Steps between C-alpha positions, in 0.01 A plus 500: 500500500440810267578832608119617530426197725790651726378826556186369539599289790727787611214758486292248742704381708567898616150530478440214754797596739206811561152321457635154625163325395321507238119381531362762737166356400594175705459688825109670357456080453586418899312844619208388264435132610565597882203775479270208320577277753441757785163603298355126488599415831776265433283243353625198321469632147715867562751310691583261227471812254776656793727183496499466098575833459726579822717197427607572148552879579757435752658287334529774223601767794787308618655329105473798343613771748795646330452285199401624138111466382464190273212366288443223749480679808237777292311210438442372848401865628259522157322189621458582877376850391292346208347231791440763818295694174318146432375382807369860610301484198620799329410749737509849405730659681672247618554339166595839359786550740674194461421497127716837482789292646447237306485678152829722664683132537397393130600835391898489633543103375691461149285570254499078380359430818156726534307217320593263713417695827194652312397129455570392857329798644191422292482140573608520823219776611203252321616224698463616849225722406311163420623313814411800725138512363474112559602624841306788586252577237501855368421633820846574645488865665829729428408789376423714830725551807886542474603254316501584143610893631798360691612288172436762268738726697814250516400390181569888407830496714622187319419688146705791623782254606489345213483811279815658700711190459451532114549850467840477738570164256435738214751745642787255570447411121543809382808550683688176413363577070655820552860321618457262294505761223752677633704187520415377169585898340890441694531149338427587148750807520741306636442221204497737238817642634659130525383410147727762339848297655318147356413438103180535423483127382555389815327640744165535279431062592604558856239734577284310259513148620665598844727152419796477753791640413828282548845434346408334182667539155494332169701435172304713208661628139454909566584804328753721637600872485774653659526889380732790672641885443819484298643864630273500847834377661730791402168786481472370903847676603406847333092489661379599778318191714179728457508478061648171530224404708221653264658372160532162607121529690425593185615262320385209686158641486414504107735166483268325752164695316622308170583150663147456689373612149655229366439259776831429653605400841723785607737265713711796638719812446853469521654889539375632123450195375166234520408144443190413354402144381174346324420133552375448838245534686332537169583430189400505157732240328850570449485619167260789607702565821822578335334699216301687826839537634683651185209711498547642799894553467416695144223752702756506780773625263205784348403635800864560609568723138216739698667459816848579315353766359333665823781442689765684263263807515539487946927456365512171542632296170650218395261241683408137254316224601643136431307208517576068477255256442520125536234187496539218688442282817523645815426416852230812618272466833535617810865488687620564854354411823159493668581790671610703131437447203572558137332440146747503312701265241854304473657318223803537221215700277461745734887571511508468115246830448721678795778399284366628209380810649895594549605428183251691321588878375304811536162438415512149382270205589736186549318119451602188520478228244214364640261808476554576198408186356132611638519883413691449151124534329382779627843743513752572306831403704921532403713234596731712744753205535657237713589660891687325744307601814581452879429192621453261150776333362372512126404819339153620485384562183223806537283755291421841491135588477456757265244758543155436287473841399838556382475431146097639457671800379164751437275226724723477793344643830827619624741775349842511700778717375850660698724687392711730695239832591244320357262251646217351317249250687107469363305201654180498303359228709477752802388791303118607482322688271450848631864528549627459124433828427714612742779262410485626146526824643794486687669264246433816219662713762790285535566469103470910499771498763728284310425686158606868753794326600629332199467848346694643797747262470543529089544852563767500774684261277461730181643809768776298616637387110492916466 
């Protein structure tokens, strides 16, 4: 059952634990036929008007009493109304009254069903119109006396009944929409805070396709990343937790910006380091994966020559990012229990990029055999060698990926220089064009600074020889 069709049953059944019935127009019916039998002196034809109508309309009294209005029911109260209106021959007043109740109880139906009633009400109405002239002529007498003033009154108490059960429905409505909002406001914050501890890969066809979620993994040929700190270790013992804390927050946030750029599955972080893989749930061929992946490592290792360079201006130097890649079969899905679960993956590849993360130096990108055969193309890579890693018996033979930009001399879109007092780092990809004036500016003031001192320093040299 959907979630509207709840509160809709909520909303009336709290609405009938007050009203408890819902066809106050039933009881104008019994009031009705008694007074037309009273007013024709109980002859034959008003009492089997009485019994036709009396009959059905307790039978409606005591099923639905405490139950909810249906189409059915509607439709048995539309054709006693509709056949009381026939056989008195449409009389004014009379007619008008129970005509109000009528169109009130064609009004509150589903909107699929006022045809039909419409229809019934019609035909109905002709019918017994026809069979009451047959019976009486057009001579039948209600228009004077009490009779049409007494139904026109309940007639008017059963519209007001009717019009304060809707408005009180109307109320409960409003009541349960606003919870309901409330409730739905709570659910999304709370999923929005839950998707940032689950790849966004991952739980995107959950809330899609709401599939079950289970313990389920399979064998698939991934990508995989494995990048740390090389100094975070030793730079820990001389921090504070507070700049430890921000660096590495830091950190984590551009490396994270960068991988769901490059639409990875951010598996986990380890301390300073992070897995990432490409391959599953979606992939775009192995080829394109590893090249996606290599891709990644090579922005990775850009963005941390800003970091480097921000964080040596807070004191804090010496920090390199190292990075192994790998390409292979894997077993990734979802491990644990039904209780907790992980996406995550297992397999000798993904120990072969941790493997090669260690063994790589300060900012080097370590891969495997494997990837390169993909990425070999599309960058320029050094054979580093044959390492004996943890764990495999044979060495590993692995490559360094070099940076693209390194030999672009005047095209390259990075400039990064150190020497000791003197720190060069220009990424023109970041740069915009209102601020290369001032760049120029300060790099002219810098060059006059080194002309002062290099002076200074000739001429402290010269008055030293003297």
């Amino acid at each position: 059952m959907a979630s509207s069709d709840r509160l809709r049953l909520y909303a009336l059944s709290k609405d009938k634990e007050v009203r408890r019935f819902d066809y106050p127009e039933v009881f104008v019916l019994l009031l009705t036929v008694t007074l037309i039998t009273i007013k024709f002196d109980f002859n034959s034809t008003s009492m089997a008007l009485f019994v036709a109508v009396c009959l059905p309309s307790l039978m409606i009294l005591i099923y639905n009493y405490q139950r909810l209005a249906n189409f059915w029911t509607s439709n048995i109260v539309v054709f006693l109304l509709s056949t009381v209106i026939g056989s008195m021959q449409f009389c004014s007043v009379l007619s008008l009254s129970l005509v109000l109740l009528l169109g009130i109880r064609i009004i509150v139906n589903e909107p699929e069903n006022r045809v039909k009633l419409i229809t019934v009400s019609v035909v109905t109405s002709a019918m017994f119109y026809y069979v009451s002239v047959i019976l009486y002529g057009t001579g039948i007498e209600c228009e004077g006396g009490w009779l049409p003033s007494t139904v026109l009154l309940a007639s008017i108490t059963a519209f007001l009944w009717q019009f304060w059960g809707i408005y009180h429905k109307y109320i409960n409505y409003d009541e349960i929409a606003q919870q309901a909002a409330g409730r739905i406001n709570i659910m999304a914050s709370v999923i929005n805070k839950l998707t940032r501890f689950v790849p966004l890969q991952v739980w995107q066809p959950i809330v899609k396709t709401d599939n079950p979620v289970s313990v389920s993994n399979k064998r698939a040929k991934l990508s995989i990343m494995f990048s740390d700190i090389v100094g975070f270790t030793e730079l820990s013992d001389s921090l504070s937790a507070d700049n430890l804390a921000d660096i590495l927050n830091t950190y984590m946030h551009c490396m994270t910006v960068i991988a769901n750029k490059h639409g990875a599955v951010l598996d986990k972080f380890i301390g300073d380091g992070m897995v990432c893989f490409f391959g599953e749930p979606d992939s775009r061929g192995a080829r394109q994966d590893a090249l996606d992946c290599v891709a990644m490592a090579i922005d990775m290792r850009r963005e941390m020559r800003s970091l480097r360079q921000k964080w040596r201006l807070m004191g804090f130097d010496g920090l390199h990012l190292r990075i192994g890649i790998t390409t292979g079969y894997c077993h990734v899905g979802n491990f644990g229990s039904n209780s907790r679960l992980s996406y995550t993956l297992i397999g000798k590849e993904a120990n072969l990029a941790a493997r090669l993360e260690s063994a790589a130096t300060k900012g080097e990108i370590l891969i495997s055999e494997s990837t390169y055969d993909y990425i070999c193309h599309d960058y320029e890579c050094e054979y580093g060698g044959g390492y004996q890693l943890k764990g495999f018996e044979k060495k590993v033979d692995a490559w360094q990926v070099l940076d693209p930009d390194a030999n672009k001399g005047h095209f390259s879109k990075w400039v990064d220089h150190t020497l000791p007092g003197f720190n060069l780092h220009l990424n023109f990809k970041d740069m915009k064009e209102n601020d290369y004036k001032e760049i120029r500016d300060r790099l002219n003031f810098a060059l006059e600074r080194i002309e002062q001192e290099k002076q200074a320093a000739v001429f402290d040299s010269n008055e030293n020889k003297n």
